[in-house]
XYZ file of C-alpha atoms in Angstrom:
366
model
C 87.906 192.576 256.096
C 89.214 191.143 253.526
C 87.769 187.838 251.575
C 88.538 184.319 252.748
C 91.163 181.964 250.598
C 90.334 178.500 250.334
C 92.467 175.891 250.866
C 93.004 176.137 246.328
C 93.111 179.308 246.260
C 96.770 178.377 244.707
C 95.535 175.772 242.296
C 93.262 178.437 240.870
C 95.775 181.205 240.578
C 97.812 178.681 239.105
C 95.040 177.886 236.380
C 94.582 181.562 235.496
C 90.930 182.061 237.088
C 89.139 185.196 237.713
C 88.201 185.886 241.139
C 85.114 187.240 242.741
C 83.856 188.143 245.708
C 80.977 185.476 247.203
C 79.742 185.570 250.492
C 82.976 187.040 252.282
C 85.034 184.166 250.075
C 87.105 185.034 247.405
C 85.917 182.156 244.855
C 87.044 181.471 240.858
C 84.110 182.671 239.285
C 85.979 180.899 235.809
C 88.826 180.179 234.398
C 88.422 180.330 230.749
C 85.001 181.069 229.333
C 81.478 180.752 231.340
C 79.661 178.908 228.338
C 82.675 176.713 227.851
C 83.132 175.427 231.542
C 79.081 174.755 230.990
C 79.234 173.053 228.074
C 82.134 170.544 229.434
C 80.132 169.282 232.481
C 76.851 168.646 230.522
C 79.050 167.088 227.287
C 82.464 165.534 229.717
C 82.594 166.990 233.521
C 84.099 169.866 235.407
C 86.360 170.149 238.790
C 84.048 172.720 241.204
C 85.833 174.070 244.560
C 82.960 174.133 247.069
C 85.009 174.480 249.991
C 83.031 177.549 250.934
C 80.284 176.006 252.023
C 79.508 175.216 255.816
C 79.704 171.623 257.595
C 78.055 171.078 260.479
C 78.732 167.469 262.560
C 75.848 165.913 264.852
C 76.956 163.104 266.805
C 75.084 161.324 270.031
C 72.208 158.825 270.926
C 69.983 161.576 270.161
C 71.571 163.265 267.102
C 68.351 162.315 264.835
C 66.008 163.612 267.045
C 68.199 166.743 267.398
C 67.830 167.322 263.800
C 63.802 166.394 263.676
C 63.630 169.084 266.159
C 66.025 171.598 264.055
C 64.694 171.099 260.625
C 61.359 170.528 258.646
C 62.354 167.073 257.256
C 62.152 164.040 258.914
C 65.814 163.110 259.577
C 65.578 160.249 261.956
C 64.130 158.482 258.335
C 66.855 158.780 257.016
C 68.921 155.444 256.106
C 72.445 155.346 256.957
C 74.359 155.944 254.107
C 71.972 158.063 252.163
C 71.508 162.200 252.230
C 67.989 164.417 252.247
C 67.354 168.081 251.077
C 66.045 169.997 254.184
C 64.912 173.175 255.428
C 66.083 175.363 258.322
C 62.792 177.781 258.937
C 62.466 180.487 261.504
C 59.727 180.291 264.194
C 57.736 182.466 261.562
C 57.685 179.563 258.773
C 60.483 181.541 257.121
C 63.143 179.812 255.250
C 66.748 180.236 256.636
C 68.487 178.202 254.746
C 68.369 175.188 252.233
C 70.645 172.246 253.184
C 72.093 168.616 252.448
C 71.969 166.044 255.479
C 74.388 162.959 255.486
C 73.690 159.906 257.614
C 76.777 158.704 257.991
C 75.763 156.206 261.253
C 72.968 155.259 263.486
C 74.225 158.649 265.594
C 75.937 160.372 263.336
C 74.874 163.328 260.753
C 76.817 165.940 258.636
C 74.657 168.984 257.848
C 76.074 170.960 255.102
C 74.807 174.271 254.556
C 75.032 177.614 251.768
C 78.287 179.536 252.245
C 76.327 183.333 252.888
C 74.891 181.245 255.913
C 76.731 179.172 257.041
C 77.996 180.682 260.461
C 74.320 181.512 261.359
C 73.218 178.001 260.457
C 75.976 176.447 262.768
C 75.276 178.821 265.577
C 71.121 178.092 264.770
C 71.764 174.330 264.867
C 74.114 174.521 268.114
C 71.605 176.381 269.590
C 68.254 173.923 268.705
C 70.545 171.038 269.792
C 70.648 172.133 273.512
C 68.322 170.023 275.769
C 69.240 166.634 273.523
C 72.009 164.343 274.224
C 73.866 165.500 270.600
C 77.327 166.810 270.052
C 76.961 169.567 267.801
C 80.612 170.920 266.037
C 80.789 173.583 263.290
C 83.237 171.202 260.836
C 83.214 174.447 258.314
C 86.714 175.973 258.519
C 88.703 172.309 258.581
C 86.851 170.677 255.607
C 87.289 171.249 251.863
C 84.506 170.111 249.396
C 85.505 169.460 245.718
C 82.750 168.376 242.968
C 83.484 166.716 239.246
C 80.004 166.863 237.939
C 79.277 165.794 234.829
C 78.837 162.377 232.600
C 82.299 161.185 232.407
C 82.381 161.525 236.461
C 82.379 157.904 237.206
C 84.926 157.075 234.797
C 87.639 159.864 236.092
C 87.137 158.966 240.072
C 87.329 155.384 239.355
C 90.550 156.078 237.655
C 92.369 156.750 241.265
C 90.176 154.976 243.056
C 91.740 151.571 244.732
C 89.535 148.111 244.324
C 87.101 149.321 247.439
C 86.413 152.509 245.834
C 86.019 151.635 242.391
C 83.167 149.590 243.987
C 81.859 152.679 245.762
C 81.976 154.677 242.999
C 80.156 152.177 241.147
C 77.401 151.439 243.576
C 77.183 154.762 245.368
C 73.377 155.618 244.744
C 71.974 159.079 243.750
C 72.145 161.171 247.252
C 74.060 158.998 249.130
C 77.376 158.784 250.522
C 80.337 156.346 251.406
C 84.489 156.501 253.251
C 86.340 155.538 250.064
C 90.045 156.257 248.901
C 90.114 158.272 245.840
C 94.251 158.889 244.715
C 95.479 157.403 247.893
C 93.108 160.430 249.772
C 90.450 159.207 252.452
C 87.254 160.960 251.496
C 83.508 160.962 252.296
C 82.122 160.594 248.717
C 78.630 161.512 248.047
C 76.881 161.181 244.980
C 75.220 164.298 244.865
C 75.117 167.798 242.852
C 73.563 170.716 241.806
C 74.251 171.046 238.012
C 71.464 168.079 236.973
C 74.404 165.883 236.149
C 75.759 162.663 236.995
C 78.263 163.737 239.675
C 80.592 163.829 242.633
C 81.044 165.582 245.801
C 84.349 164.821 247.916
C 84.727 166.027 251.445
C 88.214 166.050 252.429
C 90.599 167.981 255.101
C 91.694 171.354 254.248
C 95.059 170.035 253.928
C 94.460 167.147 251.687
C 92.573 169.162 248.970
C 95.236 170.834 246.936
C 96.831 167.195 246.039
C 93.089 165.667 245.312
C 92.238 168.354 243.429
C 95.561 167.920 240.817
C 95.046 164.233 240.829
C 91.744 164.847 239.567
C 92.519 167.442 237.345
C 95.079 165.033 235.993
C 92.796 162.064 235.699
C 90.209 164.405 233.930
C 91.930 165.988 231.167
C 92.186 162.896 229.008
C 87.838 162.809 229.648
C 87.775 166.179 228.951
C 87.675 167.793 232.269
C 88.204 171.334 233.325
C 88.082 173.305 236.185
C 84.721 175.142 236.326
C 83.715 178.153 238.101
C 80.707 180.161 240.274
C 79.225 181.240 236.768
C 79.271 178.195 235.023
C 77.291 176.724 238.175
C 75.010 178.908 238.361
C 73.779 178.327 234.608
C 74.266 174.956 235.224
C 71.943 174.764 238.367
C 69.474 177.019 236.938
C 68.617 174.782 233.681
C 68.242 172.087 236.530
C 65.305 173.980 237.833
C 66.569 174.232 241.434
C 66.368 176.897 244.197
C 69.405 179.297 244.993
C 69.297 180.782 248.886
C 68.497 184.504 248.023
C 66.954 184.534 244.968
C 64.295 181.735 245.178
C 64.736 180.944 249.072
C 64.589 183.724 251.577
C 63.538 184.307 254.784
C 60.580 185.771 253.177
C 59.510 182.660 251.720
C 56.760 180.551 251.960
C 58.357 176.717 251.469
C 55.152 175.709 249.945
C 55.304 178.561 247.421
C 58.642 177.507 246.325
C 56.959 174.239 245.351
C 58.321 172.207 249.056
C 55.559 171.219 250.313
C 56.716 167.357 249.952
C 59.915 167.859 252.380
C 57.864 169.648 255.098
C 57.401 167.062 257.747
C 54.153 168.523 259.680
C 53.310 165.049 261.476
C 56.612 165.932 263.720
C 57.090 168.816 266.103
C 60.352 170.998 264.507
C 61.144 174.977 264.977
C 58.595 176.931 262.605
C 55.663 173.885 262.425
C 52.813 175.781 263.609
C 53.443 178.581 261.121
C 53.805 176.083 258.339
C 50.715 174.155 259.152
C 48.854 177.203 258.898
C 50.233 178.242 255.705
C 49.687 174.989 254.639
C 45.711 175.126 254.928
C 45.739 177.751 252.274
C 46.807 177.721 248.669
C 49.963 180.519 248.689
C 48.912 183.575 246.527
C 52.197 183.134 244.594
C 54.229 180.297 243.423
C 57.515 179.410 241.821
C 57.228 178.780 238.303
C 59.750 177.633 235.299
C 59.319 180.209 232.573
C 60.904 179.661 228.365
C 61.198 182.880 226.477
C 61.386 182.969 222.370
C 63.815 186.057 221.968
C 67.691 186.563 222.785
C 67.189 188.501 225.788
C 66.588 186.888 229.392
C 64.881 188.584 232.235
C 67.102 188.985 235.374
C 66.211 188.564 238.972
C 63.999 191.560 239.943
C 61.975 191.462 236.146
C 58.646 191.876 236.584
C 56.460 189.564 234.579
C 53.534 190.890 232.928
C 50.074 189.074 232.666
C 47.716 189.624 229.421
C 47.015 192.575 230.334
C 50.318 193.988 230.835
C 50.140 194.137 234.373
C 52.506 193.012 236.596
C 51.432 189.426 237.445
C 54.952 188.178 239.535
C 58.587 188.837 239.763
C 61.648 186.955 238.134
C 64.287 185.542 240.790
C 66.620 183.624 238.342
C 67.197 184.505 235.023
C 68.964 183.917 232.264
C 69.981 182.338 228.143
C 70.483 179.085 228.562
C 73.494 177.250 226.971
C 71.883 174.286 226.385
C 68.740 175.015 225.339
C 69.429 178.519 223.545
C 66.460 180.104 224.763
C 65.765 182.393 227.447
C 65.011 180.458 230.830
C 64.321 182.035 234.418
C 62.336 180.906 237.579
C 59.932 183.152 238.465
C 57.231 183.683 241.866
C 54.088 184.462 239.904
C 50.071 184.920 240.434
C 48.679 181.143 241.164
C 46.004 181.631 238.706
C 48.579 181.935 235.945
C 50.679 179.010 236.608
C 49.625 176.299 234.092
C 52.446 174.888 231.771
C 51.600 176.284 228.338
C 50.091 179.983 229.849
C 51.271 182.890 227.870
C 53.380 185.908 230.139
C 55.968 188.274 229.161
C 58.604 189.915 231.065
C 59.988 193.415 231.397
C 63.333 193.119 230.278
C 65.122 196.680 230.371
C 61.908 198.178 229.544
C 60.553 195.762 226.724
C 58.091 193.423 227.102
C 59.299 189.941 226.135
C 56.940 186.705 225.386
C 57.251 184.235 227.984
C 55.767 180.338 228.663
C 55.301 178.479 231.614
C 57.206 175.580 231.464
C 57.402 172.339 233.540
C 60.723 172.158 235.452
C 63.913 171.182 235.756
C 63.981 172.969 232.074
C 67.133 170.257 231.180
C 66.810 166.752 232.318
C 69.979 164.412 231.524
């Protein structure tokens, strides 16, 4: 079968990007050079197409208590107008999937999940919704997602925005989320990322993207925006310090050994509780970790890390030489007696051992 277009898959033709291959999508993986798209959203900002990624509606008197039931954070707590990181865990205590939830009313939530899941999520959600009066809709294949991230954000969207959004733009809080009008486009505009940068997301129809994503591009230049692409965001997320569904997150994983233990709700009854709240009585044998490096060459997911000793102490899941910083980074699941900030490691990388540091996380912090 061949990969799915989104609805830019034009725009980025038209740009001269490289495509790849990401989750069944066929996504611009860059456009001119991975360390230069990085280096423009931490220094100016970058134009993301995220329109791969899965929506998921809840609407109905008991939407909130749909989603306390569905997920391990508390949703009905949620203020309208503001967003939470969440967890959808199997019966087993397993993670599923790592998400974004939008209150956008008293009785009304948009779930927005990774791309590689996000047909399972929306069938897993439909299906924990039955029994509660909730409306459940997969929004996925209509909606288009489009993120300038970066520190000249504000300034660009409040360029097209009319006197109601300029406001929203201005006021919009960290993970939360307004209606405004951004270039004469209505669009749900949530101030939320995953680079570690002030930023942007825009949720829009599939059919209003390609003309919001020109004006922007337009508006940008001048602030030094380009587009940016999958590799770019991946660097960008990693020196953030946070989790990427199949390399930190897995089914296999223990939330509280990914360092979640503050989003798991376990004074509410959800899908996977009991399993959690056992896991939760003992201290995981493993746990996610930031690790530095001194040298030029970065572990990759799958390095083992090596303890004093040389043996093989816990396993790298992200890895790589960080723009910014110049030094090797990677998050690693390692032994919990080696975890301190400061504790010397090394890790195999193609067969030589390389000096390693814990670090505290996110490794870059705007």
């Amino acid at each position: 079968m061949p990969p799915v277009e989104t609805p830019l898959a034009a725009e980025h033709a038209a740009l001269g990007a490289s495509f790849t291959d990401f989750a069944g999508w066929r996504m611009p993986v860059r456009y001119s050079s991975d360390l230069a798209e990085h280096h423009a959203v931490r220094k100016a900002a970058g134009l993301f197409d995220l329109s791969h990624m899965g929506e998921v509606e809840f609407t109905g008197p008991q939407a909130a208590a749909a989603l306390d039931h569905a997920l391990a954070g508390a949703l009905s707590k949620v203020k309208v107008g503001r967003a939470k990181y969440s967890l959808l865990c199997a019966p087993d205590g397993g993670v599923l999937d790592d998400l974004v939830v939008y209150r956008l009313g008293e009785e009304h939530f948009l779930v927005v999940v990774n791309a590689a899941n996000a047909a399972q999520d929306a069938a897993e959600l439909i299906r924990r919704a039955r029994g509660f009066d909730v409306a459940v809709v997969d929004r996925s294949a209509e909606t288009a997602l489009i993120a300038v991230q970066g520190p000249a954000s504000p300034e660009i969207l409040r360029a097209l925005a009319d006197p109601a959004a300029a406001e929203v733009v201005d006021t919009v809080k960290y993970y939360a989320a307004e209606p405004a009008t951004i270039a004469g486009i209505d669009v749900l505009l949530a101030r939320t990322g995953y680079t570690g940068e002030d930023g942007f997301e825009l949720y829009v129809p599939n059919a209003s993207a390609p003309a919001l994503w020109r004006a922007l591009l337009e508006a940008g230049a001048p602030h030094g925006l380009v587009p940016a692409g999958l590799a770019c965001r991946d660097t960008l997320r990693l020196e953030a310090g946070m989790a990427l569904y199949g390399h930190e997150l897995t089914t296999a994983t223990d939330p509280f050994a990914a360092g979640l233990r503050r989003i798991v709700a376990l004074d509410k009854d959800f899908v996977g509780r009991d399993a959690l709240a056992a896991l939760a009585a003992k201290e995981p044998a493993r746990t996610l970790v930031g690790l530095t490096g001194t040298g030029r060459r970065a572990g990759r997911a799958g390095s083992a890390v090596l303890g004093p000793d040389g043996s093989a102490v816990g396993e790298v899941t992200s890895g790589v030489l960080s723009p910014t910083l110049g030094v090797p980074i990677a998050l690693a699941y390692v032994d919990a007696a080696l975890t301190e900030p400061g504790t010397e490691l090394a890790v195999d990388v193609r067969g030589r051992s390389q000096p390693y540091t814990v670090a505290p996380l996110p490794f870059y912090r705007r």
